[in-house]
PDB file of C-alpha atoms in Angstrom:
ATOM      1  CA  UNK A 749       0.048   0.095   0.007  1.00  0.00           C
ATOM      2  CA  UNK A 750       1.643   3.185  -1.238  1.00  0.00           C
ATOM      3  CA  UNK A 751       1.219   5.594   1.730  1.00  0.00           C
ATOM      4  CA  UNK A 752       3.972   8.227   2.552  1.00  0.00           C
ATOM      5  CA  UNK A 753       3.718   8.135   6.297  1.00  0.00           C
ATOM      6  CA  UNK A 754       3.468   4.941   8.499  1.00  0.00           C
ATOM      7  CA  UNK A 755       1.031   4.995  11.189  1.00  0.00           C
ATOM      8  CA  UNK A 756       3.038   2.305  13.065  1.00  0.00           C
ATOM      9  CA  UNK A 757       6.868   2.179  12.703  1.00  0.00           C
ATOM     10  CA  UNK A 758       9.016  -0.175  14.955  1.00  0.00           C
ATOM     11  CA  UNK A 759      12.853  -0.462  14.889  1.00  0.00           C
ATOM     12  CA  UNK A 760      15.074  -3.315  15.902  1.00  0.00           C
ATOM     13  CA  UNK A 761      12.867  -4.602  18.699  1.00  0.00           C
ATOM     14  CA  UNK A 762      14.452  -6.937  21.069  1.00  0.00           C
ATOM     15  CA  UNK A 763      12.677  -8.781  23.831  1.00  0.00           C
ATOM     16  CA  UNK A 764      14.650 -10.814  26.361  1.00  0.00           C
ATOM     17  CA  UNK A 765      12.738 -12.528  29.174  1.00  0.00           C
ATOM     18  CA  UNK A 766      14.672 -12.966  32.429  1.00  0.00           C
ATOM     19  CA  UNK A 767      17.597 -11.009  30.999  1.00  0.00           C
ATOM     20  CA  UNK A 768      20.979 -12.111  32.657  1.00  0.00           C
ATOM     21  CA  UNK A 769      19.510 -15.156  34.366  1.00  0.00           C
ATOM     22  CA  UNK A 770      20.113 -18.787  33.621  1.00  0.00           C
ATOM     23  CA  UNK A 771      16.654 -19.194  32.192  1.00  0.00           C
ATOM     24  CA  UNK A 772      17.031 -16.057  29.846  1.00  0.00           C
ATOM     25  CA  UNK A 773      14.866 -16.212  26.690  1.00  0.00           C
ATOM     26  CA  UNK A 774      15.595 -14.094  23.810  1.00  0.00           C
ATOM     27  CA  UNK A 775      12.007 -14.040  22.190  1.00  0.00           C
ATOM     28  CA  UNK A 776      12.568 -11.237  19.542  1.00  0.00           C
ATOM     29  CA  UNK A 777      15.725 -10.115  17.631  1.00  0.00           C
ATOM     30  CA  UNK A 778      16.026  -6.779  15.890  1.00  0.00           C
ATOM     31  CA  UNK A 779      12.299  -6.796  14.565  1.00  0.00           C
ATOM     32  CA  UNK A 780      11.567  -3.907  12.297  1.00  0.00           C
ATOM     33  CA  UNK A 781       8.636  -2.892  10.056  1.00  0.00           C
ATOM     34  CA  UNK A 782       6.383  -0.017   8.949  1.00  0.00           C
ATOM     35  CA  UNK A 783       2.649  -0.314   8.728  1.00  0.00           C
ATOM     36  CA  UNK A 784       0.446   2.118   6.937  1.00  0.00           C
ATOM     37  CA  UNK A 785      -2.947   3.435   7.643  1.00  0.00           C
ATOM     38  CA  UNK A 786      -5.680   1.151   6.670  1.00  0.00           C
ATOM     39  CA  UNK A 787      -3.551  -1.890   6.301  1.00  0.00           C
ATOM     40  CA  UNK A 788      -4.441  -5.388   7.416  1.00  0.00           C
ATOM     41  CA  UNK A 789      -1.172  -7.118   8.576  1.00  0.00           C
ATOM     42  CA  UNK A 790      -0.909 -10.707   9.563  1.00  0.00           C
ATOM     43  CA  UNK A 791       1.851 -12.044  11.387  1.00  0.00           C
ATOM     44  CA  UNK A 792       2.609 -15.728  10.936  1.00  0.00           C
ATOM     45  CA  UNK A 793       5.375 -18.054  12.042  1.00  0.00           C
ATOM     46  CA  UNK A 794       5.957 -21.337  13.813  1.00  0.00           C
ATOM     47  CA  UNK A 795       4.910 -21.882  17.240  1.00  0.00           C
ATOM     48  CA  UNK A 796       7.016 -20.174  19.921  1.00  0.00           C
ATOM     49  CA  UNK A 797       8.598 -17.734  17.400  1.00  0.00           C
ATOM     50  CA  UNK A 798       7.434 -14.485  19.472  1.00  0.00           C
ATOM     51  CA  UNK A 799       4.214 -13.683  17.448  1.00  0.00           C
ATOM     52  CA  UNK A 800       2.240 -12.690  20.691  1.00  0.00           C
ATOM     53  CA  UNK A 801       5.232 -11.211  22.254  1.00  0.00           C
ATOM     54  CA  UNK A 802       5.542  -8.867  19.381  1.00  0.00           C
ATOM     55  CA  UNK A 803       1.795  -7.790  19.619  1.00  0.00           C
ATOM     56  CA  UNK A 804       1.946  -7.477  23.355  1.00  0.00           C
ATOM     57  CA  UNK A 805       5.140  -5.215  22.917  1.00  0.00           C
ATOM     58  CA  UNK A 806       3.406  -3.228  20.304  1.00  0.00           C
ATOM     59  CA  UNK A 807       0.478  -2.687  22.604  1.00  0.00           C
ATOM     60  CA  UNK A 808       2.782  -1.636  25.491  1.00  0.00           C
ATOM     61  CA  UNK A 809       2.099  -4.488  27.899  1.00  0.00           C
ATOM     62  CA  UNK A 810       5.781  -5.664  27.260  1.00  0.00           C
ATOM     63  CA  UNK A 811       8.689  -3.128  27.438  1.00  0.00           C
ATOM     64  CA  UNK A 812      11.285  -4.049  24.768  1.00  0.00           C
ATOM     65  CA  UNK A 813      14.889  -4.775  26.031  1.00  0.00           C
ATOM     66  CA  UNK A 814      15.936  -2.582  23.063  1.00  0.00           C
ATOM     67  CA  UNK A 815      14.427  -0.761  20.072  1.00  0.00           C
ATOM     68  CA  UNK A 816      11.813   1.819  19.480  1.00  0.00           C
ATOM     69  CA  UNK A 817       7.951   1.891  18.520  1.00  0.00           C
ATOM     70  CA  UNK A 818       6.474   5.015  17.044  1.00  0.00           C
ATOM     71  CA  UNK A 819       2.712   5.793  16.203  1.00  0.00           C
ATOM     72  CA  UNK A 820       2.180   8.718  13.956  1.00  0.00           C
ATOM     73  CA  UNK A 821       5.746   9.531  14.803  1.00  0.00           C
ATOM     74  CA  UNK A 822       5.434   9.669  18.554  1.00  0.00           C
ATOM     75  CA  UNK A 823       7.348   7.197  20.583  1.00  0.00           C
ATOM     76  CA  UNK A 824       5.376   4.496  22.552  1.00  0.00           C
ATOM     77  CA  UNK A 825       6.327   3.942  26.126  1.00  0.00           C
ATOM     78  CA  UNK A 826       3.320   1.905  27.429  1.00  0.00           C
ATOM     79  CA  UNK A 827      -0.290   1.101  26.761  1.00  0.00           C
ATOM     80  CA  UNK A 828      -2.378   3.917  25.115  1.00  0.00           C
ATOM     81  CA  UNK A 829      -5.786   4.656  23.666  1.00  0.00           C
ATOM     82  CA  UNK A 830      -4.322   4.604  20.190  1.00  0.00           C
ATOM     83  CA  UNK A 831      -4.280   0.933  20.325  1.00  0.00           C
ATOM     84  CA  UNK A 832      -6.912  -1.802  21.304  1.00  0.00           C
ATOM     85  CA  UNK A 833      -6.430  -5.467  21.843  1.00  0.00           C
ATOM     86  CA  UNK A 834      -8.824  -8.321  20.900  1.00  0.00           C
ATOM     87  CA  UNK A 835      -7.704 -11.577  22.757  1.00  0.00           C
ATOM     88  CA  UNK A 836      -8.214 -15.226  21.550  1.00  0.00           C
ATOM     89  CA  UNK A 837     -10.018 -16.122  24.905  1.00  0.00           C
ATOM     90  CA  UNK A 838     -12.629 -13.346  24.693  1.00  0.00           C
ATOM     91  CA  UNK A 839     -11.658 -11.648  27.780  1.00  0.00           C
ATOM     92  CA  UNK A 840     -15.254 -10.581  28.664  1.00  0.00           C
ATOM     93  CA  UNK A 841     -16.291  -9.732  32.200  1.00  0.00           C
ATOM     94  CA  UNK A 842     -19.019 -12.505  32.987  1.00  0.00           C
ATOM     95  CA  UNK A 843     -20.755 -10.075  35.449  1.00  0.00           C
ATOM     96  CA  UNK A 844     -21.445  -7.458  32.669  1.00  0.00           C
ATOM     97  CA  UNK A 845     -24.018  -7.604  30.010  1.00  0.00           C
ATOM     98  CA  UNK A 846     -23.073  -7.282  26.184  1.00  0.00           C
ATOM     99  CA  UNK A 847     -23.853  -3.587  26.539  1.00  0.00           C
ATOM    100  CA  UNK A 848     -21.633  -2.957  29.577  1.00  0.00           C
ATOM    101  CA  UNK A 849     -18.709  -5.009  28.283  1.00  0.00           C
ATOM    102  CA  UNK A 850     -18.578  -2.989  25.030  1.00  0.00           C
ATOM    103  CA  UNK A 851     -19.225   0.220  27.015  1.00  0.00           C
ATOM    104  CA  UNK A 852     -16.265  -0.582  29.481  1.00  0.00           C
ATOM    105  CA  UNK A 853     -13.409   1.440  27.656  1.00  0.00           C
ATOM    106  CA  UNK A 854     -15.628   4.258  26.894  1.00  0.00           C
ATOM    107  CA  UNK A 855     -16.656   4.640  30.545  1.00  0.00           C
ATOM    108  CA  UNK A 856     -12.854   4.629  31.647  1.00  0.00           C
ATOM    109  CA  UNK A 857     -12.395   7.361  29.088  1.00  0.00           C
ATOM    110  CA  UNK A 858     -15.313   9.342  30.898  1.00  0.00           C
ATOM    111  CA  UNK A 859     -17.524   9.608  27.893  1.00  0.00           C
ATOM    112  CA  UNK A 860     -20.936  10.935  28.317  1.00  0.00           C
ATOM    113  CA  UNK A 861     -23.764   8.667  28.693  1.00  0.00           C
ATOM    114  CA  UNK A 862     -25.390   9.865  25.432  1.00  0.00           C
ATOM    115  CA  UNK A 863     -22.157   9.121  23.612  1.00  0.00           C
ATOM    116  CA  UNK A 864     -21.588   5.787  25.237  1.00  0.00           C
ATOM    117  CA  UNK A 865     -25.243   4.858  24.241  1.00  0.00           C
ATOM    118  CA  UNK A 866     -24.754   5.955  20.725  1.00  0.00           C
ATOM    119  CA  UNK A 867     -21.399   4.300  20.089  1.00  0.00           C
ATOM    120  CA  UNK A 868     -22.133   1.055  21.742  1.00  0.00           C
ATOM    121  CA  UNK A 869     -25.508   0.570  19.977  1.00  0.00           C
ATOM    122  CA  UNK A 870     -23.710   1.426  16.681  1.00  0.00           C
ATOM    123  CA  UNK A 871     -21.171  -1.271  17.236  1.00  0.00           C
ATOM    124  CA  UNK A 872     -23.774  -3.883  18.555  1.00  0.00           C
ATOM    125  CA  UNK A 873     -25.475  -3.415  15.082  1.00  0.00           C
ATOM    126  CA  UNK A 874     -22.236  -3.496  13.251  1.00  0.00           C
ATOM    127  CA  UNK A 875     -21.416  -6.944  14.633  1.00  0.00           C
ATOM    128  CA  UNK A 876     -24.953  -8.374  14.419  1.00  0.00           C
ATOM    129  CA  UNK A 877     -25.932  -8.490  18.026  1.00  0.00           C
ATOM    130  CA  UNK A 878     -29.110  -6.392  17.885  1.00  0.00           C
ATOM    131  CA  UNK A 879     -31.440  -7.623  20.668  1.00  0.00           C
ATOM    132  CA  UNK A 880     -28.517  -9.237  22.660  1.00  0.00           C
ATOM    133  CA  UNK A 881     -27.400  -6.019  24.503  1.00  0.00           C
ATOM    134  CA  UNK A 882     -29.010  -7.190  27.982  1.00  0.00           C
ATOM    135  CA  UNK A 883     -27.482 -10.742  27.524  1.00  0.00           C
ATOM    136  CA  UNK A 884     -24.557 -11.964  29.872  1.00  0.00           C
ATOM    137  CA  UNK A 885     -21.458 -13.768  28.263  1.00  0.00           C
ATOM    138  CA  UNK A 886     -22.627 -17.195  29.577  1.00  0.00           C
ATOM    139  CA  UNK A 887     -25.756 -16.822  27.444  1.00  0.00           C
ATOM    140  CA  UNK A 888     -23.689 -16.433  24.244  1.00  0.00           C
ATOM    141  CA  UNK A 889     -22.154 -18.713  21.713  1.00  0.00           C
ATOM    142  CA  UNK A 890     -18.326 -18.653  21.362  1.00  0.00           C
ATOM    143  CA  UNK A 891     -18.813 -16.547  18.034  1.00  0.00           C
ATOM    144  CA  UNK A 892     -21.106 -14.131  19.632  1.00  0.00           C
ATOM    145  CA  UNK A 893     -18.558 -13.652  22.619  1.00  0.00           C
ATOM    146  CA  UNK A 894     -15.956 -12.745  20.120  1.00  0.00           C
ATOM    147  CA  UNK A 895     -18.271 -10.430  18.449  1.00  0.00           C
ATOM    148  CA  UNK A 896     -18.571  -8.483  21.856  1.00  0.00           C
ATOM    149  CA  UNK A 897     -14.813  -8.401  22.127  1.00  0.00           C
ATOM    150  CA  UNK A 898     -14.396  -6.947  18.618  1.00  0.00           C
ATOM    151  CA  UNK A 899     -17.168  -4.431  19.227  1.00  0.00           C
ATOM    152  CA  UNK A 900     -15.426  -3.369  22.500  1.00  0.00           C
ATOM    153  CA  UNK A 901     -12.127  -2.798  20.776  1.00  0.00           C
ATOM    154  CA  UNK A 902     -13.779  -0.826  17.789  1.00  0.00           C
ATOM    155  CA  UNK A 903     -15.767   1.296  20.183  1.00  0.00           C
ATOM    156  CA  UNK A 904     -12.790   3.072  21.766  1.00  0.00           C
ATOM    157  CA  UNK A 905     -11.860   4.072  18.185  1.00  0.00           C
ATOM    158  CA  UNK A 906      -8.248   3.078  18.215  1.00  0.00           C
ATOM    159  CA  UNK A 907      -5.786   4.008  15.374  1.00  0.00           C
ATOM    160  CA  UNK A 908      -4.554   0.420  15.476  1.00  0.00           C
ATOM    161  CA  UNK A 909      -6.477  -2.697  16.373  1.00  0.00           C
ATOM    162  CA  UNK A 910      -4.233  -5.642  17.720  1.00  0.00           C
ATOM    163  CA  UNK A 911      -5.870  -8.937  17.288  1.00  0.00           C
ATOM    164  CA  UNK A 912      -4.152 -12.208  18.973  1.00  0.00           C
ATOM    165  CA  UNK A 913      -5.623 -15.193  17.336  1.00  0.00           C
ATOM    166  CA  UNK A 914      -9.068 -13.954  17.940  1.00  0.00           C
ATOM    167  CA  UNK A 915     -10.897 -16.997  16.060  1.00  0.00           C
ATOM    168  CA  UNK A 916      -8.939 -19.760  17.489  1.00  0.00           C
ATOM    169  CA  UNK A 917     -11.459 -20.676  20.064  1.00  0.00           C
ATOM    170  CA  UNK A 918     -14.470 -20.874  17.715  1.00  0.00           C
ATOM    171  CA  UNK A 919     -15.572 -23.588  15.381  1.00  0.00           C
ATOM    172  CA  UNK A 920     -14.504 -23.501  11.740  1.00  0.00           C
ATOM    173  CA  UNK A 921     -17.870 -22.391  10.130  1.00  0.00           C
ATOM    174  CA  UNK A 922     -18.136 -19.521  12.551  1.00  0.00           C
ATOM    175  CA  UNK A 923     -14.470 -18.535  11.987  1.00  0.00           C
ATOM    176  CA  UNK A 924     -15.013 -18.286   8.118  1.00  0.00           C
ATOM    177  CA  UNK A 925     -18.212 -16.116   8.753  1.00  0.00           C
ATOM    178  CA  UNK A 926     -16.044 -14.015  11.287  1.00  0.00           C
ATOM    179  CA  UNK A 927     -13.275 -13.370   8.804  1.00  0.00           C
ATOM    180  CA  UNK A 928     -15.793 -11.966   6.384  1.00  0.00           C
ATOM    181  CA  UNK A 929     -17.459  -9.791   9.075  1.00  0.00           C
ATOM    182  CA  UNK A 930     -14.053  -8.571  10.371  1.00  0.00           C
ATOM    183  CA  UNK A 931     -12.971  -7.428   6.777  1.00  0.00           C
ATOM    184  CA  UNK A 932     -16.275  -5.582   6.414  1.00  0.00           C
ATOM    185  CA  UNK A 933     -15.721  -3.802   9.785  1.00  0.00           C
ATOM    186  CA  UNK A 934     -12.133  -3.047   8.865  1.00  0.00           C
ATOM    187  CA  UNK A 935     -13.070  -1.408   5.544  1.00  0.00           C
ATOM    188  CA  UNK A 936     -15.965   0.428   6.813  1.00  0.00           C
ATOM    189  CA  UNK A 937     -14.181   1.911   9.790  1.00  0.00           C
ATOM    190  CA  UNK A 938     -10.906   2.315   8.010  1.00  0.00           C
ATOM    191  CA  UNK A 939      -8.901   0.657  10.812  1.00  0.00           C
ATOM    192  CA  UNK A 940      -5.398  -0.433  10.761  1.00  0.00           C
ATOM    193  CA  UNK A 941      -5.138  -4.081  11.912  1.00  0.00           C
ATOM    194  CA  UNK A 942      -2.354  -6.338  13.073  1.00  0.00           C
ATOM    195  CA  UNK A 943      -3.329  -9.749  13.259  1.00  0.00           C
ATOM    196  CA  UNK A 944      -1.758 -12.924  14.750  1.00  0.00           C
ATOM    197  CA  UNK A 945      -2.842 -16.362  13.404  1.00  0.00           C
ATOM    198  CA  UNK A 946      -1.569 -19.947  12.911  1.00  0.00           C
ATOM    199  CA  UNK A 947      -3.954 -20.292   9.880  1.00  0.00           C
ATOM    200  CA  UNK A 948      -2.352 -19.689   6.627  1.00  0.00           C
ATOM    201  CA  UNK A 949      -5.680 -19.611   4.911  1.00  0.00           C
ATOM    202  CA  UNK A 950      -6.843 -16.878   7.433  1.00  0.00           C
ATOM    203  CA  UNK A 951      -3.690 -14.930   6.849  1.00  0.00           C
ATOM    204  CA  UNK A 952      -3.997 -14.855   3.008  1.00  0.00           C
ATOM    205  CA  UNK A 953      -7.826 -14.172   3.065  1.00  0.00           C
ATOM    206  CA  UNK A 954      -7.534 -11.116   5.418  1.00  0.00           C
ATOM    207  CA  UNK A 955      -4.264  -9.362   4.706  1.00  0.00           C
ATOM    208  CA  UNK A 956      -2.851  -6.611   2.554  1.00  0.00           C
ATOM    209  CA  UNK A 957       0.712  -7.997   3.729  1.00  0.00           C
ATOM    210  CA  UNK A 958       1.824 -10.933   5.602  1.00  0.00           C
ATOM    211  CA  UNK A 959       4.877 -10.756   7.946  1.00  0.00           C
ATOM    212  CA  UNK A 960       6.645 -13.980   8.008  1.00  0.00           C
ATOM    213  CA  UNK A 961       8.597 -14.819  11.110  1.00  0.00           C
ATOM    214  CA  UNK A 962      11.626 -17.006  11.854  1.00  0.00           C
ATOM    215  CA  UNK A 963      12.069 -19.466  14.714  1.00  0.00           C
ATOM    216  CA  UNK A 964      13.019 -18.001  18.140  1.00  0.00           C
ATOM    217  CA  UNK A 965      14.524 -15.648  18.517  1.00  0.00           C
ATOM    218  CA  UNK A 966      11.767 -14.196  16.203  1.00  0.00           C
ATOM    219  CA  UNK A 967      12.639 -12.019  13.327  1.00  0.00           C
ATOM    220  CA  UNK A 968      10.458 -10.784  10.450  1.00  0.00           C
ATOM    221  CA  UNK A 969      12.379 -12.589   7.493  1.00  0.00           C
ATOM    222  CA  UNK A 970       9.954 -11.810   4.620  1.00  0.00           C
ATOM    223  CA  UNK A 971       7.030  -9.640   3.883  1.00  0.00           C
ATOM    224  CA  UNK A 972       4.410 -10.902   1.332  1.00  0.00           C
ATOM    225  CA  UNK A 973       2.033  -8.725  -0.421  1.00  0.00           C
ATOM    226  CA  UNK A 974      -1.429 -10.136  -1.114  1.00  0.00           C
ATOM    227  CA  UNK A 975      -2.397  -8.596  -4.403  1.00  0.00           C
ATOM    228  CA  UNK A 976      -6.085  -9.531  -4.362  1.00  0.00           C
ATOM    229  CA  UNK A 977      -8.554  -6.553  -4.179  1.00  0.00           C
ATOM    230  CA  UNK A 978     -10.935  -6.135  -1.582  1.00  0.00           C
ATOM    231  CA  UNK A 979     -13.914  -6.872  -0.811  1.00  0.00           C
ATOM    232  CA  UNK A 980     -13.117 -10.498  -0.486  1.00  0.00           C
ATOM    233  CA  UNK A 981     -15.627 -13.310  -0.031  1.00  0.00           C
ATOM    234  CA  UNK A 982     -15.508 -16.974   0.498  1.00  0.00           C
ATOM    235  CA  UNK A 983     -15.243 -17.280  -3.350  1.00  0.00           C
ATOM    236  CA  UNK A 984     -12.063 -15.397  -3.284  1.00  0.00           C
ATOM    237  CA  UNK A 985     -10.472 -18.660  -1.815  1.00  0.00           C
ATOM    238  CA  UNK A 986     -11.133 -20.522  -5.227  1.00  0.00           C
ATOM    239  CA  UNK A 987      -8.997 -18.052  -7.260  1.00  0.00           C
ATOM    240  CA  UNK A 988      -5.650 -19.785  -8.500  1.00  0.00           C
ATOM    241  CA  UNK A 989      -3.522 -16.801  -7.108  1.00  0.00           C
ATOM    242  CA  UNK A 990      -5.048 -17.278  -3.627  1.00  0.00           C
ATOM    243  CA  UNK A 991      -3.789 -20.936  -3.766  1.00  0.00           C
ATOM    244  CA  UNK A 992      -0.228 -19.684  -4.925  1.00  0.00           C
ATOM    245  CA  UNK A 993      -0.006 -17.186  -1.838  1.00  0.00           C
ATOM    246  CA  UNK A 994      -0.988 -19.968   0.414  1.00  0.00           C
ATOM    247  CA  UNK A 995       1.744 -22.084  -1.090  1.00  0.00           C
ATOM    248  CA  UNK A 996       4.332 -19.435  -0.581  1.00  0.00           C
ATOM    249  CA  UNK A 997       3.349 -19.151   2.978  1.00  0.00           C
ATOM    250  CA  UNK A 998       3.346 -22.813   3.618  1.00  0.00           C
ATOM    251  CA  UNK A 999       6.844 -23.185   2.045  1.00  0.00           C
ATOM    252  CA  UNK A1000       8.163 -20.510   4.477  1.00  0.00           C
ATOM    253  CA  UNK A1001       6.601 -22.244   7.479  1.00  0.00           C
ATOM    254  CA  UNK A1002       7.734 -25.733   6.328  1.00  0.00           C
ATOM    255  CA  UNK A1003      11.358 -24.500   6.344  1.00  0.00           C
ATOM    256  CA  UNK A1004      11.093 -22.928   9.650  1.00  0.00           C
ATOM    257  CA  UNK A1005       9.479 -25.925  11.440  1.00  0.00           C
ATOM    258  CA  UNK A1006      12.208 -28.019   9.968  1.00  0.00           C
ATOM    259  CA  UNK A1007      14.678 -25.673  11.656  1.00  0.00           C
ATOM    260  CA  UNK A1008      12.925 -26.207  14.874  1.00  0.00           C
ATOM    261  CA  UNK A1009      13.215 -29.956  14.632  1.00  0.00           C
ATOM    262  CA  UNK A1010      16.802 -29.693  13.822  1.00  0.00           C
ATOM    263  CA  UNK A1011      17.256 -27.727  16.952  1.00  0.00           C
ATOM    264  CA  UNK A1012      15.284 -29.975  18.998  1.00  0.00           C
ATOM    265  CA  UNK A1013      12.593 -27.415  19.731  1.00  0.00           C
ATOM    266  CA  UNK A1014       9.528 -28.723  18.127  1.00  0.00           C
TER     267      UNK A1014
END
């Protein structure tokens, strides 16, 4: 995507857990990339390569051992309202209704009651949960719970949406429906998305670009541009070029997993 100014720019990020201790783990090694407004970036790599560590570092939950993160040219030194996270385990508050879960971040920001009402109901409609605003998480299916998590993240209107394997806990049929719905939301709301997944199919279907990571310590070793126009539907997956992109990602992963086996880490 030919944009002049990146919304997210990170340079030579290193993350070392328990640094200086016998059980030290070098999770990320000199990770750098630029992400432009409105892009959908998927990050994919072998298990344990540091995908979630990278996402949590970008969110400000982890402090890098070295390196810098900039959003719109301003250095990031911790969590902020310009980013929102969607977790794989839904992370809903069971004592709150759908409405109150989505409103949570807006109340922390001390938005007015009228603004909260307007925004929450807007995103409830956007994710197809009309009529469920008074329900509690235990009354919802897995797919519906994840819709609440997505609506909650969109409601605070972040510049960057960070998604950590958000569909891994739902069934395959619901997962495919959610992929289409997230794309519609992303395009409608013009959001920049960083998305972690283990699924090659999911990465190719959703992304403008895919960042391919190495075995630990994780590095971005290749960036693959998915040159298939939006909007995409499930029929997109039948295109020959779609299958070609899947093969490219699989060949990368296969090579990295072999390296893991050779090192005795898989």
